[in-house]
XYZ file of N, CA, C and O in Angstrom:
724
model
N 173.724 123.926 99.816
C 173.952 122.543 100.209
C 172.660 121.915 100.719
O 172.240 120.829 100.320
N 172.006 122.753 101.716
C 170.425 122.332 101.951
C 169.522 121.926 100.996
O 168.979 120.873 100.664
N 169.524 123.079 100.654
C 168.393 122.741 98.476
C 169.122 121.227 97.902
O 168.440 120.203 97.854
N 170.529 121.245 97.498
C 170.074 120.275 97.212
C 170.464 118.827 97.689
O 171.296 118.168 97.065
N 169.860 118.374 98.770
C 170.223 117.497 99.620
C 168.371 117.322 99.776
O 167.881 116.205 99.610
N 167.677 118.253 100.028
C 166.359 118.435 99.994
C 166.001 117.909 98.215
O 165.185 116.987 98.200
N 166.311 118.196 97.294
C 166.099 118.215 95.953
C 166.144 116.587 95.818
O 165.189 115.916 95.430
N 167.953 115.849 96.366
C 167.928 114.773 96.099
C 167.287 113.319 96.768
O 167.336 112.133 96.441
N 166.402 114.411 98.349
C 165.879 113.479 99.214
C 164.289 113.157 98.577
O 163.626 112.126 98.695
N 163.941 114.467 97.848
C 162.427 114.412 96.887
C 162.466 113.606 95.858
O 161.617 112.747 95.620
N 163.503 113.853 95.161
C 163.917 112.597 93.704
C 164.013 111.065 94.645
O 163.062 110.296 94.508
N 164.502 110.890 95.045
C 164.436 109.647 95.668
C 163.325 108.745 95.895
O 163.004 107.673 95.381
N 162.571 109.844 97.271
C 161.015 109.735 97.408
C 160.228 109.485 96.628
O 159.336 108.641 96.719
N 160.592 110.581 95.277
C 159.436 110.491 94.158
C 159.654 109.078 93.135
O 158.763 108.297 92.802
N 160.874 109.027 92.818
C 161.199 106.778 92.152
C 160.778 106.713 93.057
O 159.720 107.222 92.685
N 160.630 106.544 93.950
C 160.555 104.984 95.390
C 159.024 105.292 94.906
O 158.552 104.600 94.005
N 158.409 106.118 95.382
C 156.544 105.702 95.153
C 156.278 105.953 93.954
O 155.101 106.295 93.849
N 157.034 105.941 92.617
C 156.353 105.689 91.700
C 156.872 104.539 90.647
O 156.742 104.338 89.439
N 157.730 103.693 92.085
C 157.915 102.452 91.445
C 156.610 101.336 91.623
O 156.516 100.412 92.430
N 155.843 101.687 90.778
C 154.989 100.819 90.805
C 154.466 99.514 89.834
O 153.273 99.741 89.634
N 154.810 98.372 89.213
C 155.139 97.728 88.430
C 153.820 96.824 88.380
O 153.475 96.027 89.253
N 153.368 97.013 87.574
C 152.089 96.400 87.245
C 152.354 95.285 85.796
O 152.907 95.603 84.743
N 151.956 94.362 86.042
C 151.805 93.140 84.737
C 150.667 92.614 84.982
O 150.174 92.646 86.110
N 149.948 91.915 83.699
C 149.284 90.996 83.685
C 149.068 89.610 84.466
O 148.014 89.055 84.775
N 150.291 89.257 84.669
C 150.230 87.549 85.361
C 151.134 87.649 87.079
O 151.597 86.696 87.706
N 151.147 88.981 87.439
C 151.560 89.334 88.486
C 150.666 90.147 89.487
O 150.409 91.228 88.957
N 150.115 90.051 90.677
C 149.907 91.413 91.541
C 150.323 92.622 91.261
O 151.550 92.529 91.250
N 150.095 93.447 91.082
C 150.910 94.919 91.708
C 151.487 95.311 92.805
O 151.007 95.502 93.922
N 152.804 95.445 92.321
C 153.923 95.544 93.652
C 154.297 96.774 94.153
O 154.516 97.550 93.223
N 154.469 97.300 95.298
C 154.533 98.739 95.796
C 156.065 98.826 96.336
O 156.510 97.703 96.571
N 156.703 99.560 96.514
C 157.793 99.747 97.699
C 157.754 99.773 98.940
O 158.514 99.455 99.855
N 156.299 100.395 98.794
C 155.899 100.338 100.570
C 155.666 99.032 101.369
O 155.472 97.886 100.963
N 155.749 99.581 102.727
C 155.491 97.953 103.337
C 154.369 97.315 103.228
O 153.306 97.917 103.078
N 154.459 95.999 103.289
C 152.858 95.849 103.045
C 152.151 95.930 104.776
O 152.746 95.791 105.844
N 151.171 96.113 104.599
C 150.151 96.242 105.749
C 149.705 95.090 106.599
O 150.519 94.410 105.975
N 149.100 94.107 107.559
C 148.638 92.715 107.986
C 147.221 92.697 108.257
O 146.499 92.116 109.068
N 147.029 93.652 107.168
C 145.254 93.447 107.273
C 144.236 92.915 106.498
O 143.824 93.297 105.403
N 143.774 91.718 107.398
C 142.741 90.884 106.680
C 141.294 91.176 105.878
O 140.152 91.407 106.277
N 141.802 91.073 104.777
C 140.368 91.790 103.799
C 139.475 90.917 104.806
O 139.565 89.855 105.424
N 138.355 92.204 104.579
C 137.413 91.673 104.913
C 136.271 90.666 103.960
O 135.397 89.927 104.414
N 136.638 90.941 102.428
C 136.210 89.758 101.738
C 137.205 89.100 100.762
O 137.324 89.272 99.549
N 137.850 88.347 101.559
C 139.328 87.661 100.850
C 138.833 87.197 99.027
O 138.537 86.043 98.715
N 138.842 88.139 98.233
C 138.700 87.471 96.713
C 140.525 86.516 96.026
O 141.599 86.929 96.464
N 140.494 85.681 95.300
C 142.217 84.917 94.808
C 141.281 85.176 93.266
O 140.060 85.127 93.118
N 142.259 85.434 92.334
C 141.933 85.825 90.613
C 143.320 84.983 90.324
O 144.315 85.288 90.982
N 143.382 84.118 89.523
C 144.421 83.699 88.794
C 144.531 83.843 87.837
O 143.537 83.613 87.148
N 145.120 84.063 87.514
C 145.658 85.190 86.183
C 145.419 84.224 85.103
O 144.305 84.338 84.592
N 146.310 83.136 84.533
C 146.043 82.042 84.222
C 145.024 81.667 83.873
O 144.848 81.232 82.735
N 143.905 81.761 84.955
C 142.406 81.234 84.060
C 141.639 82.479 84.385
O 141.514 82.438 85.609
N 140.933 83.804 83.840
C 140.798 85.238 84.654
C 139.125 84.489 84.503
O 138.521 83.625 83.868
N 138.926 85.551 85.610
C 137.781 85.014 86.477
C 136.218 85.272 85.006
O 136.063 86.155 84.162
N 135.252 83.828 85.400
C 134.446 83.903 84.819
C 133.325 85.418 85.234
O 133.129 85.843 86.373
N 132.731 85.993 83.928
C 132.195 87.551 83.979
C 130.173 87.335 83.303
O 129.454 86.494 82.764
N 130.149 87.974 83.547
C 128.670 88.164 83.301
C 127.908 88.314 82.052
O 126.746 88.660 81.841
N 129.082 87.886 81.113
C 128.170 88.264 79.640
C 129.588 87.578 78.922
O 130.464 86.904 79.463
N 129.464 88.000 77.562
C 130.073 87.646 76.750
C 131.460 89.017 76.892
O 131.341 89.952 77.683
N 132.520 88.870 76.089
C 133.459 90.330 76.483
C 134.032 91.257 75.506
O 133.234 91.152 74.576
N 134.515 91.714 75.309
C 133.992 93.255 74.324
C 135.114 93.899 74.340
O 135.390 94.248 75.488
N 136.123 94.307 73.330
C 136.775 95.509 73.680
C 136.217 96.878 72.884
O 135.712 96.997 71.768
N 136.644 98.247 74.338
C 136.393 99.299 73.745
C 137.696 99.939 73.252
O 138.797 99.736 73.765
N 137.347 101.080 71.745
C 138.555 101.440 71.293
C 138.402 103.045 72.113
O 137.430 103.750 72.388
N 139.870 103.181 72.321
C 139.775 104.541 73.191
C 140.041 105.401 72.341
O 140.771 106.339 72.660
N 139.611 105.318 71.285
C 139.960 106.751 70.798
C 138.335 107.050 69.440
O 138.143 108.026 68.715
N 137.330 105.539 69.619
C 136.019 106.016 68.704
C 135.118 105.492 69.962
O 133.898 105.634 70.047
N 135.661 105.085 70.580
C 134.315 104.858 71.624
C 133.713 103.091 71.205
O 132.904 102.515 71.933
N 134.276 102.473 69.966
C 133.434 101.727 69.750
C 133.641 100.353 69.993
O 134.761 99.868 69.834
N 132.481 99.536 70.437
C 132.688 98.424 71.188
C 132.674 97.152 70.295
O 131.776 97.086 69.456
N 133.418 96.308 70.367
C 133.415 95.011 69.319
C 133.579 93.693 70.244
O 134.502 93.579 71.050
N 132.629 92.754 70.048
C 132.860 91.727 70.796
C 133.999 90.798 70.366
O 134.675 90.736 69.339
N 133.981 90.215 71.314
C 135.865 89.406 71.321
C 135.049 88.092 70.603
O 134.142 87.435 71.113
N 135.582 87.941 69.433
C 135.414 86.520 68.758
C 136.617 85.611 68.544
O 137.729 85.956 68.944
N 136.410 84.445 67.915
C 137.576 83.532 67.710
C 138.539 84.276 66.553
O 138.091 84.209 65.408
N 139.798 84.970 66.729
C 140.663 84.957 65.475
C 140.276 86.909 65.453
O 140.613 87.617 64.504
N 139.639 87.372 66.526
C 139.670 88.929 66.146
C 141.182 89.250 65.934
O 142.198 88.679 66.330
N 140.970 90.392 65.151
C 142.625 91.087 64.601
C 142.823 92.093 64.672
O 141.768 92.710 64.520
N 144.072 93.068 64.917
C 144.101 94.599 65.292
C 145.425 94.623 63.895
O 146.049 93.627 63.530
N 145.579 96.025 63.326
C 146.277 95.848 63.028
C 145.759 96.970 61.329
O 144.578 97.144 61.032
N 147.027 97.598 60.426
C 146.948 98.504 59.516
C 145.911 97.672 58.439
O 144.936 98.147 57.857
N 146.302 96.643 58.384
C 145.475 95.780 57.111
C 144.213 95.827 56.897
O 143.532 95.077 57.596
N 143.591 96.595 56.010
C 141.836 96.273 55.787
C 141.604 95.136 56.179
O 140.500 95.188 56.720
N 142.247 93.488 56.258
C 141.682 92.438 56.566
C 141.671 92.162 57.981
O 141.279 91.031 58.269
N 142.092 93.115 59.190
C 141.772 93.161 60.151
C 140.258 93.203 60.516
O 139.323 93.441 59.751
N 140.213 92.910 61.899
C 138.766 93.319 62.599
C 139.045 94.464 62.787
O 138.356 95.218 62.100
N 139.983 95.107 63.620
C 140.051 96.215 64.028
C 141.554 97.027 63.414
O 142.752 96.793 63.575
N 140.723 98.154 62.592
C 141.906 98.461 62.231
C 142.789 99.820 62.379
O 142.031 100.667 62.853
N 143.999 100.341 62.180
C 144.239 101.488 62.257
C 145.344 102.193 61.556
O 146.513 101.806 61.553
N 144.824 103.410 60.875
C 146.101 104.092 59.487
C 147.506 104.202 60.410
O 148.577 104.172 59.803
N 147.500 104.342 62.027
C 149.005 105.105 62.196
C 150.249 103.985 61.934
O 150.077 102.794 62.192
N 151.324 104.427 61.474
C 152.210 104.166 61.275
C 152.986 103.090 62.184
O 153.337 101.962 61.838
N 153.136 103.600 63.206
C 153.162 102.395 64.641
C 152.144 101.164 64.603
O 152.654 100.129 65.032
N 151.527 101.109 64.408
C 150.474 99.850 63.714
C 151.385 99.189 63.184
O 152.126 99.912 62.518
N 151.796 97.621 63.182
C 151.905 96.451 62.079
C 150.408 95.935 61.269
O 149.227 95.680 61.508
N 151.248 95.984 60.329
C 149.860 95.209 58.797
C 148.928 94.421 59.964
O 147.744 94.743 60.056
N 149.446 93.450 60.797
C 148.937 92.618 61.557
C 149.538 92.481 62.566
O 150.541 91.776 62.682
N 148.876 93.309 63.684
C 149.356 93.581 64.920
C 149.557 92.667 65.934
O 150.684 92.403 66.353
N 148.061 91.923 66.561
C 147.893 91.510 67.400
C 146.662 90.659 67.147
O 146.077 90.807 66.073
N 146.158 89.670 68.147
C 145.442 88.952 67.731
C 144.698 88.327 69.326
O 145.328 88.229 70.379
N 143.100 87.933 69.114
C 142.538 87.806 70.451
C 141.887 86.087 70.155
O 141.501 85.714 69.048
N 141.887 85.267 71.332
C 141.747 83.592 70.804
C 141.405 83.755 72.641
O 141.753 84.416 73.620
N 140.358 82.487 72.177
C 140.005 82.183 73.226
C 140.660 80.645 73.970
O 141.039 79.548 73.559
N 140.545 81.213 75.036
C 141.423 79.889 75.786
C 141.117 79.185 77.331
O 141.271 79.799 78.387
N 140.748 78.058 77.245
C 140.238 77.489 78.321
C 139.086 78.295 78.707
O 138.567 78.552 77.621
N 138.320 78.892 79.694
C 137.383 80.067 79.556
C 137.629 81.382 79.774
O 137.055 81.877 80.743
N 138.273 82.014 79.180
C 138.693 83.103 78.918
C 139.798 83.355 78.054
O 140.186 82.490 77.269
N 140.293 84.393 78.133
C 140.408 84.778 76.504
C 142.062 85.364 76.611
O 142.361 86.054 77.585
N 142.907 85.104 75.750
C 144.296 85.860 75.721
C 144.525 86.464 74.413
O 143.810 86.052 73.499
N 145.567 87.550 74.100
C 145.868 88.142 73.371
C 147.228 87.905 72.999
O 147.922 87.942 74.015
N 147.829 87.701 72.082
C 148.474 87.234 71.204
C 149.491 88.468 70.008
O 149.028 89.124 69.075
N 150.577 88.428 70.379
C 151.325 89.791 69.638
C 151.480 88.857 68.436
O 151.481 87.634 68.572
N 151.617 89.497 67.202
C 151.731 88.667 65.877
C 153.111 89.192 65.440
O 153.213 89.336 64.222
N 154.341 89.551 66.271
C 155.902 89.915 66.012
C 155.881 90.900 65.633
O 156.755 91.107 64.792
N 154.620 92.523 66.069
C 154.828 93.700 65.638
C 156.295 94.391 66.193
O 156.965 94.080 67.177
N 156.519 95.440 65.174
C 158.005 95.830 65.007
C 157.300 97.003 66.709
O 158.116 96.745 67.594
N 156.675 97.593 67.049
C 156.471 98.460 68.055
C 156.202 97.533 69.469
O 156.491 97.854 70.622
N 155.426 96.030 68.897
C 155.078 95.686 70.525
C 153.486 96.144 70.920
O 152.726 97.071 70.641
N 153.466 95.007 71.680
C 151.821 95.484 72.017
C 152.157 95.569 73.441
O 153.228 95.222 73.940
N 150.969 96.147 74.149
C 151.275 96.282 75.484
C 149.843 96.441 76.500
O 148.837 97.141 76.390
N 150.316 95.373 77.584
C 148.910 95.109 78.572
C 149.499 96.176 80.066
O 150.585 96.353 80.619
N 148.122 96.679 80.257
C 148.734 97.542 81.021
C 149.750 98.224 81.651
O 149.813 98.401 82.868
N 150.772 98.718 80.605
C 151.991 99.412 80.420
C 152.923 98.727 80.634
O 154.030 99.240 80.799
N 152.744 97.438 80.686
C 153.813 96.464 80.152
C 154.033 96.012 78.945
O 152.977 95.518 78.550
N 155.064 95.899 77.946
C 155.704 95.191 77.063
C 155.334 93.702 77.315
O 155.519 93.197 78.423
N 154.767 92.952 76.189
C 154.743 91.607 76.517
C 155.194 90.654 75.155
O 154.654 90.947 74.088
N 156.025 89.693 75.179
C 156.482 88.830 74.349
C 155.830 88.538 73.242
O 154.670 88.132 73.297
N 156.558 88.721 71.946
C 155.645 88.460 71.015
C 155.401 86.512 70.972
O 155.913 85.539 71.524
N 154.217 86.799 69.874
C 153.429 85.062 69.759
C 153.613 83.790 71.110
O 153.790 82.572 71.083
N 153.446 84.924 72.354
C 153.155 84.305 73.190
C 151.483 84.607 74.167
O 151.297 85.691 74.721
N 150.698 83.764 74.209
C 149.377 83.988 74.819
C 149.069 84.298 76.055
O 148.965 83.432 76.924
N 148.832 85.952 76.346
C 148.684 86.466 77.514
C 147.395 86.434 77.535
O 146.782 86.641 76.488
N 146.611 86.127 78.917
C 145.614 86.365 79.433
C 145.259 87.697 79.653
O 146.050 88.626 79.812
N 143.937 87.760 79.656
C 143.322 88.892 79.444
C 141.791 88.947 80.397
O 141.053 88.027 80.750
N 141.724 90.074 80.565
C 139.908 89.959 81.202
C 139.420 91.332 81.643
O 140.359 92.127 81.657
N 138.424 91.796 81.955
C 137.797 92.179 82.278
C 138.807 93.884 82.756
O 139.840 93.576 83.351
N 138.720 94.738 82.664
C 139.586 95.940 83.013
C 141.219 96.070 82.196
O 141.893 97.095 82.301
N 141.555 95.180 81.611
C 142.588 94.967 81.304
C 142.965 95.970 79.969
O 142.348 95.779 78.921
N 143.589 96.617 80.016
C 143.705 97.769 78.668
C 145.224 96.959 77.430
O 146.230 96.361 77.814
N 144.839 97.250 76.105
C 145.942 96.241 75.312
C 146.244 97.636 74.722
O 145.372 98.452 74.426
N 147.580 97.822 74.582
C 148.277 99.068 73.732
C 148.728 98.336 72.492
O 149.367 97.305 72.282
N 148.074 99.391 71.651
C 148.280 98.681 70.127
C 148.593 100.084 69.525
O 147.751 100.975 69.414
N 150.431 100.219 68.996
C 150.567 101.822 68.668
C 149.830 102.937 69.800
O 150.051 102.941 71.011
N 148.904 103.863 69.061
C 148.328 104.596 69.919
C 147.546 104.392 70.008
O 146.950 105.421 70.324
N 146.727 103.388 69.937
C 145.914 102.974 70.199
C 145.104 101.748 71.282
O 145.185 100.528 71.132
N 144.400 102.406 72.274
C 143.890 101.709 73.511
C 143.065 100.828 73.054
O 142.612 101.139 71.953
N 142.574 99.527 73.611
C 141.800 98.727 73.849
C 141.337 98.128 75.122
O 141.991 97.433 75.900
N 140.101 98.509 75.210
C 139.650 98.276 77.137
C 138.657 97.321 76.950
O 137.572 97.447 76.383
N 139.280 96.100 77.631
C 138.505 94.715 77.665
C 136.941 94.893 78.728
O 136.979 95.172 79.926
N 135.685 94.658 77.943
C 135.057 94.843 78.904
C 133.953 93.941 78.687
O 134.270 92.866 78.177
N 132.695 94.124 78.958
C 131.523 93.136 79.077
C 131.207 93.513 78.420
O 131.301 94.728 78.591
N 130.508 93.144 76.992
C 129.504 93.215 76.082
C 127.866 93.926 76.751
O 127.292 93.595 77.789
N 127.418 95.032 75.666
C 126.048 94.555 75.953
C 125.298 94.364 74.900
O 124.250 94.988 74.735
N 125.745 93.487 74.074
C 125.717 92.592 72.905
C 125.447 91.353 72.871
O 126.205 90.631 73.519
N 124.348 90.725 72.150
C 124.716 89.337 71.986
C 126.148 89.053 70.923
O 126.350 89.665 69.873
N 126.895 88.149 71.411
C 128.017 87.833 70.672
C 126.971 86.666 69.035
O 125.890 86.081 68.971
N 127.796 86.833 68.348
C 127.149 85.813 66.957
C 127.866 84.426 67.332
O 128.801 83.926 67.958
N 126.641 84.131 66.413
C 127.038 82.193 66.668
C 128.058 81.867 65.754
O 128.430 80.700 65.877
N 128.460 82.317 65.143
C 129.752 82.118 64.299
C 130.901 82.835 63.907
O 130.672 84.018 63.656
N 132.082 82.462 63.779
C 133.236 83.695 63.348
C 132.822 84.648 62.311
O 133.342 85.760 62.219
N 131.962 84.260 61.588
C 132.093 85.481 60.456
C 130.620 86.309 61.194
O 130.056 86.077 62.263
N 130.397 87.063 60.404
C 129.963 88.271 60.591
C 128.582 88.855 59.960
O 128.784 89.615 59.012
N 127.220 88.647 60.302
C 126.221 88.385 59.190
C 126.341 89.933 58.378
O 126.434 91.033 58.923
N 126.308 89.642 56.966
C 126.192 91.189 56.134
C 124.856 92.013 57.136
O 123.964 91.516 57.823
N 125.290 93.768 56.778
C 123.990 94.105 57.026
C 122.796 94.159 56.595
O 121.899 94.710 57.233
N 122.591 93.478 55.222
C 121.294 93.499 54.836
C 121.059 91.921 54.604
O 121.811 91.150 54.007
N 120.144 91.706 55.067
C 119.905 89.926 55.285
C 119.254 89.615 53.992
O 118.186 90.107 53.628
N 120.309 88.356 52.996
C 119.475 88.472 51.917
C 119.451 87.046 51.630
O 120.046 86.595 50.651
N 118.591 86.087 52.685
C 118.401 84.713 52.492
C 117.044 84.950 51.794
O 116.342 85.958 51.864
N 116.818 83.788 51.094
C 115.715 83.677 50.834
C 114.726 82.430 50.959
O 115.212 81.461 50.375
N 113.482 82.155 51.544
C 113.158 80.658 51.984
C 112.814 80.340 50.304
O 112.532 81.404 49.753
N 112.777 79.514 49.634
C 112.286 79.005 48.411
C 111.383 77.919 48.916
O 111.727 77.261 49.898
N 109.960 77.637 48.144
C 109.040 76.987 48.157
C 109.638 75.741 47.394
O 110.108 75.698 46.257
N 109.515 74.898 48.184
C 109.804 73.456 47.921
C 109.162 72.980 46.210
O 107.983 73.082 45.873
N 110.224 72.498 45.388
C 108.704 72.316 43.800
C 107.791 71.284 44.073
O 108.215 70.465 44.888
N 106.774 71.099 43.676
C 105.700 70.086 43.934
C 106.312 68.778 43.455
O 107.158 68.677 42.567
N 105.747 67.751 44.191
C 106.150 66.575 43.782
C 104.998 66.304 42.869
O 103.925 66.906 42.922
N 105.344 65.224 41.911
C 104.699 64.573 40.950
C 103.904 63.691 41.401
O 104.306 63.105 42.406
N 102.634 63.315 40.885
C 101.707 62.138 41.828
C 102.589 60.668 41.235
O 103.337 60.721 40.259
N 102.392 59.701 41.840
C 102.878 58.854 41.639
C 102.519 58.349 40.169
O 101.669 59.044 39.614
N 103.054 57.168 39.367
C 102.732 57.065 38.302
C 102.544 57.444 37.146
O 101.939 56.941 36.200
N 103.449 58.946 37.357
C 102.679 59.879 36.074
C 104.595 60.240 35.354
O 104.940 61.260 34.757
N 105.397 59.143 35.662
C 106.325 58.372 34.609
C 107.644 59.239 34.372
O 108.310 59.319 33.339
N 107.875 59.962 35.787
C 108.739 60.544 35.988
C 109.414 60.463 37.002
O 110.402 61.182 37.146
C-alpha cells in the first residue's frame, strides 16, 4: 500500500514538472509558482514583431549541418523544386514555406498531411507564425534552427549559378558622321 501511494505521489510530481508548454507567440509556462523577482535587466520580446538581430538570418539543418539564408519564398519540402529538400516520407511535396514580414520573418505550413512544428508545438496550417532567432521548425524529421547568418544574404530571390558566365561585350564602333549610314 506504501509503494504504491509513493509510486502514485512520483507520477504526479513527475506530469506536474514536466508540464511545461512552450509556443511560439506565448511565454513558457511552468506549474510552479512564479517567484517576485525583479530581473535585474528587464528585456519585453514580442512575439509578433521578434526582436531585430545582428545580421541577416539563416536556418541550420540538423541533420547536414548546413546553413541557408532565409530569403523571400524559401521552401522545405520532398519536391526537387524546393530550397530545402528531403527524401523521407513524412515530408509533403511542399511542406512549408519562410516570407518575410514586417521586420522579421514567419513560417508558413503549406497544408502538410504530418504538420510542421515550432518548438514542439503543432501550428496551424497557411497561417504565418513568427519566427527568430533560436527558434527550431520541425519539418518530418527533420530540424531547422533559425539562426544568424555568417553570410552575405543575395540581392535577389534567385540564386547566382556557380560559375559566373556574364560577359562585358565591347560596345561596336560608331560610324563617323556622314559616311551615309
Amino acid at each position: 500500500m506504501l509503494y504504491a501511494l509513493l509510486f502514485a505521489a512520483s507520477v504526479t510530481v513527475g506530469f506536474g514538472a514536466s508540464r511545461v508548454v512552450r509556443n511560439s507567440m506565448t511565454r513558457v509556462r511552468s506549474p510552479r509558482p512564479a517567484v517576485s523577482r525583479a530581473p535585474s535587466n528587464p528585456v519585453t520580446v514580442n512575439a509578433a514583431q521578434p526582436a531585430a538581430t545582428a545580421g541577416p538570418l539563416a536556418v541550420r539543418r540538423g541533420d547536414t549541418g548546413e546553413l541557408v539564408n532565409l530569403v523571400p519564398g524559401l521552401s522545405v519540402g520532398r519536391s526537387s523544386d524546393n530550397t530545402i529538400t528531403s527524401l523521407d516520407e513524412r515530408v509533403s511535396r511542399t511542406h512549408v514555406r519562410f516570407e518575410p514580414a514586417g521586420n522579421g520573418w514567419v513560417v508558413i505550413d503549406q497544408g502538410s498531411a504530418n504538420g510542421t512544428w515550432i518548438d514542439g508545438a503543432r501550428i496551424p496550417a497557411r497561417r504565418p507564425i513568427p519566427v527568430q532567432v533560436g527558434t527550431v521548425v520541425g519539418v518530418g524529421p527533420l530540424e531547422l534552427h533559425v539562426t544568424i547568418s555568417d553570410r552575405p544574404t543575395p540581392t535577389s530571390d534567385r540564386w547566382a549559378p556557380s560559375v559566373d558566365r556574364t560577359q562585358v561585350l565591347p560596345r561596336p564602333p560608331v560610324p563617323p558622321a556622314g559616311t551615309g549610314r
